[in-house]
PDB file of C-alpha atoms and ligand atoms in Angstrom:
ATOM      1  CA  MET A   1      14.010  -0.852 -38.798  1.00 37.00           C
ATOM      2  CA  GLU A   2      14.933   2.773 -39.200  1.00 36.00           C
ATOM      3  CA  THR A   3      18.234   3.814 -40.870  1.00 37.00           C
ATOM      4  CA  LEU A   4      20.503   6.225 -39.000  1.00 39.00           C
ATOM      5  CA  PRO A   5      19.937   9.906 -39.896  1.00 43.00           C
ATOM      6  CA  ARG A   6      22.742  11.821 -41.398  1.00 43.00           C
ATOM      7  CA  LYS A   7      24.568  14.165 -39.004  1.00 45.00           C
ATOM      8  CA  THR A   8      27.470  16.434 -39.192  1.00 52.00           C
ATOM      9  CA  SER A   9      30.755  14.949 -38.281  1.00 54.00           C
ATOM     10  CA  VAL A  10      31.139  17.354 -35.250  1.00 55.00           C
ATOM     11  CA  HIS A  11      27.697  16.340 -34.043  1.00 57.00           C
ATOM     12  CA  ARG A  12      28.345  12.474 -34.503  1.00 59.00           C
ATOM     13  CA  ALA A  13      31.707  12.838 -32.911  1.00 58.00           C
ATOM     14  CA  ILE A  14      30.396  14.583 -29.802  1.00 57.00           C
ATOM     15  CA  VAL A  15      27.524  11.970 -29.413  1.00 57.00           C
ATOM     16  CA  GLN A  16      29.747   8.984 -30.349  1.00 56.00           C
ATOM     17  CA  LYS A  17      32.698   9.709 -28.358  1.00 54.00           C
ATOM     18  CA  LEU A  18      31.650  11.582 -25.310  1.00 60.00           C
ATOM     19  CA  GLY A  19      27.807  11.470 -24.963  1.00 66.00           C
ATOM     20  CA  LEU A  20      25.897  14.453 -24.306  1.00 66.00           C
ATOM     21  CA  MET A  21      26.161  14.802 -20.444  1.00 68.00           C
ATOM     22  CA  ARG A  22      29.908  13.807 -20.507  1.00 72.00           C
ATOM     23  CA  PHE A  23      30.430  16.617 -22.892  1.00 72.00           C
ATOM     24  CA  ILE A  24      28.671  19.187 -20.688  1.00 73.00           C
ATOM     25  CA  LEU A  25      30.741  17.717 -17.680  1.00 77.00           C
ATOM     26  CA  VAL A  26      33.986  18.173 -19.552  1.00 78.00           C
ATOM     27  CA  LEU A  27      32.938  21.869 -20.145  1.00 77.00           C
ATOM     28  CA  MET A  28      32.174  22.253 -16.438  1.00 78.00           C
ATOM     29  CA  LEU A  29      35.457  20.806 -15.413  1.00 81.00           C
ATOM     30  CA  ALA A  30      37.367  23.052 -17.717  1.00 83.00           C
ATOM     31  CA  ALA A  31      35.365  26.038 -16.252  1.00 80.00           C
ATOM     32  CA  VAL A  32      36.350  25.095 -12.688  1.00 79.00           C
ATOM     33  CA  ILE A  33      40.039  24.685 -13.530  1.00 82.00           C
ATOM     34  CA  MET A  34      40.090  28.049 -15.501  1.00 80.00           C
ATOM     35  CA  THR A  35      38.297  29.860 -12.646  1.00 79.00           C
ATOM     36  CA  THR A  36      40.754  28.419 -10.069  1.00 78.00           C
ATOM     37  CA  ILE A  37      43.773  29.451 -12.117  1.00 80.00           C
ATOM     38  CA  PHE A  38      42.420  33.003 -12.705  1.00 78.00           C
ATOM     39  CA  ASP A  39      41.393  33.428  -9.019  1.00 77.00           C
ATOM     40  CA  TYR A  40      44.871  32.260  -7.856  1.00 76.00           C
ATOM     41  CA  ALA A  41      46.580  34.706 -10.368  1.00 78.00           C
ATOM     42  CA  ALA A  42      44.290  37.637  -9.322  1.00 77.00           C
ATOM     43  CA  ILE A  43      45.015  37.059  -5.713  1.00 75.00           C
ATOM     44  CA  THR A  44      48.624  36.736  -6.080  1.00 77.00           C
ATOM     45  CA  LEU A  45      48.752  39.959  -8.225  1.00 76.00           C
ATOM     46  CA  LEU A  46      46.815  41.983  -5.799  1.00 74.00           C
ATOM     47  CA  GLY A  47      48.853  40.648  -2.945  1.00 73.00           C
ATOM     48  CA  GLN A  48      45.949  39.372  -0.974  1.00 72.00           C
ATOM     49  CA  SER A  49      45.777  36.461   1.420  1.00 71.00           C
ATOM     50  CA  TYR A  50      44.502  33.072   0.076  1.00 65.00           C
ATOM     51  CA  ARG A  51      41.010  32.273   1.331  1.00 73.00           C
ATOM     52  CA  VAL A  52      39.459  28.811   0.731  1.00 75.00           C
ATOM     53  CA  PRO A  53      35.754  29.909   0.842  1.00 78.00           C
ATOM     54  CA  ASP A  54      36.307  32.506  -1.982  1.00 74.00           C
ATOM     55  CA  PHE A  55      37.879  29.776  -4.137  1.00 73.00           C
ATOM     56  CA  LEU A  56      34.926  27.450  -3.340  1.00 79.00           C
ATOM     57  CA  ALA A  57      32.315  30.224  -3.985  1.00 78.00           C
ATOM     58  CA  ALA A  58      34.024  31.098  -7.423  1.00 76.00           C
ATOM     59  CA  SER A  59      34.233  27.506  -8.457  1.00 77.00           C
ATOM     60  CA  ILE A  60      30.604  26.775  -7.655  1.00 81.00           C
ATOM     61  CA  SER A  61      29.389  29.938  -9.535  1.00 79.00           C
ATOM     62  CA  ALA A  62      31.618  28.732 -12.429  1.00 77.00           C
ATOM     63  CA  LEU A  63      29.948  25.306 -12.462  1.00 78.00           C
ATOM     64  CA  ILE A  64      26.403  26.606 -12.393  1.00 83.00           C
ATOM     65  CA  ILE A  65      27.080  29.173 -15.078  1.00 80.00           C
ATOM     66  CA  THR A  66      28.888  26.750 -17.332  1.00 77.00           C
ATOM     67  CA  TYR A  67      25.983  24.269 -16.911  1.00 77.00           C
ATOM     68  CA  VAL A  68      23.325  26.793 -17.730  1.00 80.00           C
ATOM     69  CA  ILE A  69      25.325  28.131 -20.771  1.00 78.00           C
ATOM     70  CA  ALA A  70      26.099  24.609 -22.100  1.00 74.00           C
ATOM     71  CA  ARG A  71      22.583  23.421 -21.851  1.00 72.00           C
ATOM     72  CA  PHE A  72      21.346  26.595 -23.540  1.00 75.00           C
ATOM     73  CA  PHE A  73      23.812  26.112 -26.480  1.00 71.00           C
ATOM     74  CA  VAL A  74      23.249  22.544 -26.812  1.00 69.00           C
ATOM     75  CA  GLY A  75      19.616  22.972 -26.767  1.00 68.00           C
ATOM     76  CA  LYS A  76      19.869  25.839 -29.357  1.00 67.00           C
ATOM     77  CA  PHE A  77      22.031  24.034 -31.900  1.00 64.00           C
ATOM     78  CA  PHE A  78      21.084  20.344 -31.419  1.00 65.00           C
ATOM     79  CA  ASP A  79      17.677  18.756 -30.908  1.00 65.00           C
ATOM     80  CA  ILE A  80      17.998  17.045 -27.555  1.00 63.00           C
ATOM     81  CA  ASP A  81      15.434  14.352 -28.306  1.00 67.00           C
ATOM     82  CA  GLU A  82      17.056  13.450 -31.619  1.00 70.00           C
ATOM     83  CA  LEU A  83      20.442  13.384 -29.784  1.00 67.00           C
ATOM     84  CA  GLU A  84      19.104  10.987 -27.174  1.00 70.00           C
ATOM     85  CA  LYS A  85      17.398   8.823 -29.864  1.00 73.00           C
ATOM     86  CA  GLU A  86      20.745   8.670 -31.765  1.00 71.00           C
ATOM     87  CA  MET A  87      22.570   7.832 -28.663  1.00 72.00           C
ATOM     88  CA  HIS A  88      20.151   4.994 -27.922  1.00 76.00           C
ATOM     89  CA  ARG A  89      20.507   3.840 -31.592  1.00 76.00           C
ATOM     90  CA  LEU A  90      24.406   3.964 -31.394  1.00 76.00           C
ATOM     91  CA  ALA A  91      24.196   1.778 -28.139  1.00 79.00           C
ATOM     92  CA  THR A  92      21.868  -0.779 -29.690  1.00 88.00           C
ATOM     93  CA  TYR A  93      22.417  -1.147 -33.393  1.00 92.00           C
ATOM     94  CA  ASP A  94      25.383  -1.872 -35.558  1.00 93.00           C
ATOM     95  CA  ASP A  95      25.999   1.226 -37.612  1.00 88.00           C
ATOM     96  CA  LEU A  96      26.771  -0.523 -40.855  1.00 93.00           C
ATOM     97  CA  THR A  97      23.981  -3.257 -41.007  1.00 95.00           C
ATOM     98  CA  GLY A  98      21.365  -1.816 -38.807  1.00 93.00           C
ATOM     99  CA  LEU A  99      21.298  -5.158 -36.951  1.00 96.00           C
ATOM    100  CA  LEU A 100      21.459  -5.432 -33.199  1.00 95.00           C
ATOM    101  CA  ASN A 101      25.042  -5.093 -31.853  1.00 94.00           C
ATOM    102  CA  ARG A 102      26.516  -7.940 -29.410  1.00 93.00           C
ATOM    103  CA  ASN A 103      25.183  -6.415 -26.150  1.00 91.00           C
ATOM    104  CA  ALA A 104      21.678  -5.497 -27.425  1.00 93.00           C
ATOM    105  CA  PHE A 105      21.526  -9.027 -29.053  1.00 94.00           C
ATOM    106  CA  MET A 106      22.378 -10.882 -25.881  1.00 93.00           C
ATOM    107  CA  GLN A 107      20.039  -8.718 -23.850  1.00 90.00           C
ATOM    108  CA  ALA A 108      17.090  -9.379 -26.225  1.00 90.00           C
ATOM    109  CA  SER A 109      17.781 -13.126 -26.608  1.00 91.00           C
ATOM    110  CA  ILE A 110      18.129 -13.930 -22.903  1.00 87.00           C
ATOM    111  CA  TYR A 111      14.488 -12.989 -22.529  1.00 81.00           C
ATOM    112  CA  TYR A 112      13.444 -15.717 -24.952  1.00 79.00           C
ATOM    113  CA  HIS A 113      16.005 -18.116 -23.571  1.00 79.00           C
ATOM    114  CA  GLU A 114      14.478 -17.645 -19.965  1.00 79.00           C
ATOM    115  CA  LEU A 115      10.915 -17.815 -21.379  1.00 75.00           C
ATOM    116  CA  GLN A 116      11.735 -21.166 -23.236  1.00 68.00           C
ATOM    117  CA  SER A 117      12.973 -22.849 -19.993  1.00 66.00           C
ATOM    118  CA  VAL A 118       9.598 -21.871 -18.228  1.00 67.00           C
ATOM    119  CA  GLU A 119       7.048 -22.171 -21.158  1.00 68.00           C
ATOM    120  CA  GLU A 120       8.833 -24.640 -23.430  1.00 66.00           C
ATOM    121  CA  GLN A 121       8.735 -22.171 -26.265  1.00 68.00           C
ATOM    122  CA  ASN A 122      10.568 -23.258 -29.453  1.00 82.00           C
ATOM    123  CA  TYR A 123      13.259 -21.177 -30.803  1.00 90.00           C
ATOM    124  CA  SER A 124      16.286 -21.632 -33.152  1.00 93.00           C
ATOM    125  CA  VAL A 125      19.685 -20.121 -33.159  1.00 95.00           C
ATOM    126  CA  LEU A 126      21.482 -19.449 -36.355  1.00 97.00           C
ATOM    127  CA  ALA A 127      25.155 -18.628 -36.759  1.00 97.00           C
ATOM    128  CA  ILE A 128      25.909 -17.073 -40.168  1.00 98.00           C
ATOM    129  CA  ASP A 129      29.079 -16.083 -41.936  1.00 96.00           C
ATOM    130  CA  ILE A 130      29.798 -14.638 -45.256  1.00 96.00           C
ATOM    131  CA  ASP A 131      32.064 -16.858 -47.414  1.00 96.00           C
ATOM    132  CA  PHE A 132      35.488 -15.859 -48.425  1.00 95.00           C
ATOM    133  CA  PHE A 133      34.885 -12.367 -47.153  1.00 95.00           C
ATOM    134  CA  LYS A 134      38.617 -11.548 -46.931  1.00 95.00           C
ATOM    135  CA  ARG A 135      38.788 -12.289 -50.675  1.00 95.00           C
ATOM    136  CA  ILE A 136      35.984  -9.764 -51.362  1.00 95.00           C
ATOM    137  CA  ASN A 137      37.843  -7.195 -49.435  1.00 95.00           C
ATOM    138  CA  ASP A 138      41.191  -7.923 -51.161  1.00 95.00           C
ATOM    139  CA  GLN A 139      39.743  -8.138 -54.671  1.00 94.00           C
ATOM    140  CA  TYR A 140      37.267  -5.337 -54.596  1.00 94.00           C
ATOM    141  CA  GLY A 141      38.193  -3.195 -51.722  1.00 94.00           C
ATOM    142  CA  HIS A 142      36.947  -2.553 -48.246  1.00 94.00           C
ATOM    143  CA  ALA A 143      34.148  -0.298 -49.279  1.00 94.00           C
ATOM    144  CA  ALA A 144      32.877  -3.174 -51.514  1.00 95.00           C
ATOM    145  CA  GLY A 145      33.071  -5.581 -48.395  1.00 96.00           C
ATOM    146  CA  ASP A 146      31.067  -2.856 -46.381  1.00 96.00           C
ATOM    147  CA  LYS A 147      28.343  -2.918 -49.244  1.00 96.00           C
ATOM    148  CA  ALA A 148      28.128  -6.740 -48.998  1.00 96.00           C
ATOM    149  CA  LEU A 149      27.597  -6.217 -45.151  1.00 97.00           C
ATOM    150  CA  ILE A 150      24.950  -3.592 -45.635  1.00 97.00           C
ATOM    151  CA  GLU A 151      23.105  -5.679 -48.235  1.00 97.00           C
ATOM    152  CA  PHE A 152      23.244  -8.763 -45.997  1.00 97.00           C
ATOM    153  CA  GLY A 153      21.631  -6.744 -43.124  1.00 97.00           C
ATOM    154  CA  ARG A 154      18.961  -5.240 -45.529  1.00 97.00           C
ATOM    155  CA  VAL A 155      18.054  -8.776 -47.020  1.00 98.00           C
ATOM    156  CA  SER A 156      17.996 -10.360 -43.490  1.00 98.00           C
ATOM    157  CA  LYS A 157      15.556  -7.621 -42.202  1.00 97.00           C
ATOM    158  CA  GLU A 158      13.468  -7.886 -45.302  1.00 97.00           C
ATOM    159  CA  ILE A 159      12.820 -11.623 -44.998  1.00 97.00           C
ATOM    160  CA  SER A 160      12.578 -11.896 -41.116  1.00 96.00           C
ATOM    161  CA  ARG A 161       9.560 -11.328 -38.834  1.00 95.00           C
ATOM    162  CA  ALA A 162       9.627  -8.303 -36.462  1.00 93.00           C
ATOM    163  CA  SER A 163      10.032 -10.603 -33.418  1.00 92.00           C
ATOM    164  CA  ASP A 164      13.203 -12.247 -34.813  1.00 95.00           C
ATOM    165  CA  ILE A 165      16.386 -11.080 -33.081  1.00 96.00           C
ATOM    166  CA  LEU A 166      19.133 -10.314 -35.676  1.00 97.00           C
ATOM    167  CA  GLY A 167      22.591  -9.614 -34.192  1.00 97.00           C
ATOM    168  CA  ARG A 168      25.990  -8.713 -35.760  1.00 96.00           C
ATOM    169  CA  LEU A 169      28.355 -10.119 -33.120  1.00 92.00           C
ATOM    170  CA  GLY A 170      31.461  -8.864 -34.817  1.00 88.00           C
ATOM    171  CA  GLY A 171      33.209  -8.391 -38.367  1.00 88.00           C
ATOM    172  CA  GLU A 172      31.305 -10.723 -40.559  1.00 85.00           C
ATOM    173  CA  GLU A 173      29.888 -12.937 -37.711  1.00 90.00           C
ATOM    174  CA  PHE A 174      26.067 -12.776 -37.510  1.00 97.00           C
ATOM    175  CA  VAL A 175      23.855 -14.571 -34.954  1.00 97.00           C
ATOM    176  CA  PHE A 176      19.996 -14.755 -35.392  1.00 97.00           C
ATOM    177  CA  LEU A 177      17.531 -15.955 -32.767  1.00 96.00           C
ATOM    178  CA  LEU A 178      14.163 -16.856 -34.272  1.00 95.00           C
ATOM    179  CA  PRO A 179      11.437 -17.241 -31.586  1.00 91.00           C
ATOM    180  CA  GLU A 180       8.648 -19.781 -32.017  1.00 90.00           C
ATOM    181  CA  THR A 181      10.666 -21.568 -34.767  1.00 92.00           C
ATOM    182  CA  ASN A 182      11.708 -25.145 -34.825  1.00 90.00           C
ATOM    183  CA  VAL A 183      14.761 -26.485 -36.591  1.00 90.00           C
ATOM    184  CA  SER A 184      12.875 -27.463 -39.744  1.00 91.00           C
ATOM    185  CA  GLN A 185      11.259 -23.917 -39.922  1.00 94.00           C
ATOM    186  CA  ALA A 186      14.757 -22.395 -39.213  1.00 95.00           C
ATOM    187  CA  LYS A 187      16.138 -24.380 -42.050  1.00 94.00           C
ATOM    188  CA  SER A 188      13.493 -22.992 -44.447  1.00 96.00           C
ATOM    189  CA  PHE A 189      14.315 -19.491 -43.324  1.00 97.00           C
ATOM    190  CA  ALA A 190      18.085 -20.251 -43.789  1.00 97.00           C
ATOM    191  CA  GLU A 191      17.554 -21.592 -47.345  1.00 96.00           C
ATOM    192  CA  ARG A 192      15.517 -18.403 -48.188  1.00 97.00           C
ATOM    193  CA  LEU A 193      18.225 -16.181 -46.851  1.00 97.00           C
ATOM    194  CA  MET A 194      21.050 -18.117 -48.708  1.00 96.00           C
ATOM    195  CA  ASN A 195      18.884 -17.984 -51.961  1.00 96.00           C
ATOM    196  CA  ASN A 196      18.187 -14.171 -51.692  1.00 97.00           C
ATOM    197  CA  ILE A 197      21.810 -13.472 -50.706  1.00 97.00           C
ATOM    198  CA  SER A 198      23.310 -15.469 -53.686  1.00 95.00           C
ATOM    199  CA  GLU A 199      21.125 -13.584 -56.135  1.00 95.00           C
ATOM    200  CA  LEU A 200      22.413 -10.178 -55.088  1.00 96.00           C
ATOM    201  CA  LYS A 201      24.640  -8.291 -57.512  1.00 95.00           C
ATOM    202  CA  ILE A 202      26.977  -5.843 -55.676  1.00 95.00           C
ATOM    203  CA  THR A 203      28.473  -3.181 -57.910  1.00 93.00           C
ATOM    204  CA  GLU A 204      31.677  -1.342 -56.825  1.00 88.00           C
ATOM    205  CA  GLU A 205      33.110   1.181 -59.273  1.00 86.00           C
ATOM    206  CA  ASP A 206      33.397  -0.860 -62.583  1.00 86.00           C
ATOM    207  CA  SER A 207      33.278  -4.221 -60.953  1.00 89.00           C
ATOM    208  CA  GLU A 208      30.211  -6.439 -60.044  1.00 93.00           C
ATOM    209  CA  PHE A 209      30.307  -9.382 -57.663  1.00 96.00           C
ATOM    210  CA  GLN A 210      28.116 -11.977 -55.827  1.00 96.00           C
ATOM    211  CA  PHE A 211      28.634 -13.655 -52.587  1.00 96.00           C
ATOM    212  CA  THR A 212      27.346 -16.629 -50.472  1.00 96.00           C
ATOM    213  CA  ILE A 213      26.866 -17.363 -46.810  1.00 96.00           C
ATOM    214  CA  SER A 214      27.164 -20.466 -44.705  1.00 96.00           C
ATOM    215  CA  ILE A 215      24.749 -21.189 -41.842  1.00 96.00           C
ATOM    216  CA  GLY A 216      24.914 -23.229 -38.719  1.00 95.00           C
ATOM    217  CA  ILE A 217      21.496 -24.045 -37.019  1.00 94.00           C
ATOM    218  CA  THR A 218      20.786 -25.373 -33.536  1.00 92.00           C
ATOM    219  CA  ALA A 219      17.859 -25.340 -31.043  1.00 88.00           C
ATOM    220  CA  PRO A 220      17.542 -25.888 -27.327  1.00 83.00           C
ATOM    221  CA  PRO A 221      16.376 -29.529 -26.330  1.00 76.00           C
ATOM    222  CA  HIS A 222      13.205 -29.806 -24.420  1.00 67.00           C
ATOM    223  CA  LYS A 223      13.383 -28.920 -20.670  1.00 63.00           C
ATOM    224  CA  ASN A 224      16.860 -27.768 -21.152  1.00 62.00           C
ATOM    225  CA  SER A 225      19.416 -26.015 -18.837  1.00 68.00           C
ATOM    226  CA  THR A 226      21.693 -25.099 -21.738  1.00 77.00           C
ATOM    227  CA  SER A 227      23.016 -21.591 -21.568  1.00 85.00           C
ATOM    228  CA  LEU A 228      22.494 -19.195 -24.404  1.00 88.00           C
ATOM    229  CA  GLU A 229      26.277 -19.022 -24.826  1.00 91.00           C
ATOM    230  CA  THR A 230      26.361 -22.822 -25.271  1.00 90.00           C
ATOM    231  CA  LEU A 231      23.736 -22.705 -27.839  1.00 90.00           C
ATOM    232  CA  ILE A 232      25.463 -19.960 -29.798  1.00 93.00           C
ATOM    233  CA  LYS A 233      28.659 -22.126 -29.464  1.00 93.00           C
ATOM    234  CA  LYS A 234      26.801 -25.104 -30.975  1.00 91.00           C
ATOM    235  CA  ALA A 235      25.448 -23.077 -33.767  1.00 94.00           C
ATOM    236  CA  ASP A 236      28.942 -21.906 -34.290  1.00 94.00           C
ATOM    237  CA  GLU A 237      30.159 -25.534 -34.454  1.00 92.00           C
ATOM    238  CA  ALA A 238      27.517 -26.316 -37.055  1.00 92.00           C
ATOM    239  CA  LEU A 239      28.614 -23.217 -39.072  1.00 94.00           C
ATOM    240  CA  TYR A 240      32.194 -24.464 -39.128  1.00 92.00           C
ATOM    241  CA  SER A 241      30.944 -27.873 -40.499  1.00 90.00           C
ATOM    242  CA  ALA A 242      29.124 -26.046 -43.219  1.00 92.00           C
ATOM    243  CA  LYS A 243      32.353 -24.140 -43.876  1.00 92.00           C
ATOM    244  CA  ASN A 244      34.425 -27.305 -43.955  1.00 91.00           C
ATOM    245  CA  SER A 245      32.121 -29.052 -46.288  1.00 88.00           C
ATOM    246  CA  GLY A 246      32.705 -26.388 -48.971  1.00 90.00           C
ATOM    247  CA  ARG A 247      30.840 -23.271 -47.862  1.00 92.00           C
ATOM    248  CA  ASN A 248      27.355 -22.006 -49.313  1.00 94.00           C
ATOM    249  CA  LYS A 249      25.911 -24.694 -47.023  1.00 94.00           C
ATOM    250  CA  ILE A 250      23.625 -25.165 -44.103  1.00 94.00           C
ATOM    251  CA  SER A 251      24.621 -27.377 -41.128  1.00 92.00           C
ATOM    252  CA  ILE A 252      22.249 -28.433 -38.335  1.00 92.00           C
ATOM    253  CA  TYR A 253      23.412 -29.417 -34.789  1.00 87.00           C
ATOM    254  CA  THR A 254      20.997 -31.747 -33.214  1.00 68.00           C
ATOM    255  CA  ASN A 255      21.450 -34.021 -30.068  1.00 62.00           C
ATOM    256  CA  ASN A 256      25.224 -33.918 -30.571  1.00 52.00           C
ATOM    257  CA  LEU A 257      24.751 -35.113 -34.052  1.00 49.00           C
ATOM    258  CA  GLU A 258      25.669 -32.923 -36.775  1.00 49.00           C
ATOM    259  CA  GLN A 259      24.107 -33.489 -40.241  1.00 55.00           C
ATOM    260  CA  ASN A 260      25.273 -31.533 -43.232  1.00 54.00           C
ATOM    261  CA  ILE A 261      22.516 -30.521 -45.561  1.00 55.00           C
ATOM    262  CA  ASN A 262      23.756 -29.627 -49.062  1.00 49.00           C
ATOM    263  CA  THR A 263      21.618 -26.685 -50.233  1.00 52.00           C
ATOM    264  CA  SER A 264      21.517 -25.758 -53.782  1.00 45.00           C
ATOM    265  CA  VAL A 265      21.319 -22.083 -54.711  1.00 47.00           C
ATOM    266  CA  SER A 266      20.356 -20.411 -57.896  1.00 41.00           C
ATOM    267  CA  ASN A 267      23.448 -18.516 -58.413  1.00 41.00           C
ATOM    268  CA  PRO A 268      26.389 -20.136 -56.727  1.00 39.00           C
ATOM    269  CA  ILE A 269      29.608 -18.369 -56.916  1.00 43.00           C
ATOM    270  CA  THR A 270      32.705 -20.217 -58.499  1.00 36.00           C
TER     271      THR A 270
HETATM  272  N1  LIG B 301      34.707  -4.502 -45.364  1.00 71.76           N
HETATM  273  C1  LIG B 301      34.757  -4.985 -44.114  1.00 71.76           C
HETATM  274  N2  LIG B 301      35.523  -5.848 -43.752  1.00 71.76           N
HETATM  275  C2  LIG B 301      35.559  -6.501 -42.544  1.00 71.76           C
HETATM  276  C3  LIG B 301      34.602  -5.870 -41.496  1.00 71.76           C
HETATM  277  N3  LIG B 301      34.832  -6.594 -40.309  1.00 71.76           N
HETATM  278  C4  LIG B 301      35.718  -7.583 -40.581  1.00 71.76           C
HETATM  279  N4  LIG B 301      36.080  -7.454 -41.893  1.00 71.76           N
HETATM  280  C5  LIG B 301      37.002  -8.400 -42.629  1.00 71.76           C
HETATM  281  O1  LIG B 301      36.489  -9.905 -42.786  1.00 71.76           O
HETATM  282  C6  LIG B 301      37.505 -10.655 -43.158  1.00 71.76           C
HETATM  283  C7  LIG B 301      37.242 -12.002 -42.417  1.00 71.76           C
HETATM  284  O2  LIG B 301      38.026 -12.943 -42.988  1.00 71.76           O
HETATM  285  P1  LIG B 301      38.169 -14.399 -42.469  1.00 71.76           P
HETATM  286  O3  LIG B 301      37.832 -14.407 -41.056  1.00 71.76           O
HETATM  287  O4  LIG B 301      39.550 -14.891 -43.004  1.00 71.76           O
HETATM  288  O5  LIG B 301      37.035 -15.151 -43.209  1.00 71.76           O
HETATM  289  P2  LIG B 301      36.704 -15.344 -44.835  1.00 71.76           P
HETATM  290  O6  LIG B 301      37.597 -14.788 -45.640  1.00 71.76           O
HETATM  291  O7  LIG B 301      35.331 -14.876 -44.944  1.00 71.76           O
HETATM  292  O8  LIG B 301      36.827 -16.919 -44.870  1.00 71.76           O
HETATM  293  P3  LIG B 301      35.702 -18.017 -44.532  1.00 71.76           P
HETATM  294  O9  LIG B 301      34.977 -17.353 -43.411  1.00 71.76           O
HETATM  295  O10 LIG B 301      36.476 -19.138 -44.144  1.00 71.76           O
HETATM  296  O11 LIG B 301      35.011 -18.296 -45.682  1.00 71.76           O
HETATM  297  C8  LIG B 301      38.820 -10.008 -42.657  1.00 71.76           C
HETATM  298  O12 LIG B 301      39.451  -9.683 -43.768  1.00 71.76           O
HETATM  299  C9  LIG B 301      38.471  -8.690 -41.953  1.00 71.76           C
HETATM  300  O13 LIG B 301      39.312  -7.532 -42.221  1.00 71.76           O
HETATM  301  C10 LIG B 301      33.925  -4.760 -41.903  1.00 71.76           C
HETATM  302  O14 LIG B 301      33.145  -4.119 -41.114  1.00 71.76           O
HETATM  303  N5  LIG B 301      33.949  -4.288 -43.133  1.00 71.76           N
END
């Protein structure tokens, strides 16, 4: 997955906060307001009578001229294709980790979910959470917490397949949908992820720290009508069970029966 290109702060602010077309629309609106004020002032000063068609003609001309000038300048200083790509990236990916944001994750996942009910495809859902993340922020600073999130995103992408759907639903809450993967295969993936994450050494200024994750896994039963939201909730319940049994664990939710699986990792954090 690509990383976000560096942009100037003005550039990013415009794209992020307004969007290109809205930015131009704001300029056009400003031009119409200014034209109306100047028209009114000029007519009043000259002592002429107020004529609606003149106002309309002046406003429409102002709109067209502003649009042409704005498009010209935007095209001159910014690469329109790049801007559109960046707007798409911002609308799809989480800026920090490069994983899908909540909306994009749900959109991509619903496709596999619907396919599953028709074609009986296997897939698994993993809910993942960084252990004691608040403690990392408090002890090493917010920037260190961000580094942990970035590294989590990088490792997750590294060990997953192109078809896997990896999402950051919020703060340190992640949900992955692995197509064509049964629970036992999902468990192998989860173990690999846990091991790789626990081996990371994050450095922040003079400090170095490691962290672990907890994972809840579930999969839709055959010929199911369970909604995707319900499956995510089940994976989440399994995740809480993993947290409650000490963290740095995997928990599987199957047929309403939760079984905890104690997973040993090579570098557990004490
Ligand atoms: N650095 C950083 N911190 C974040 C971000 N989003 C959320 N957080 C922090 O994540 C922490 C989540 O803490 P908790 O929900 O208490 O969970 P926890 O400390 O990981 O505890 P357990 O999940 O029970 O192991 C809070 O302190 C949030 O401020 C982010 O983007 N960057």
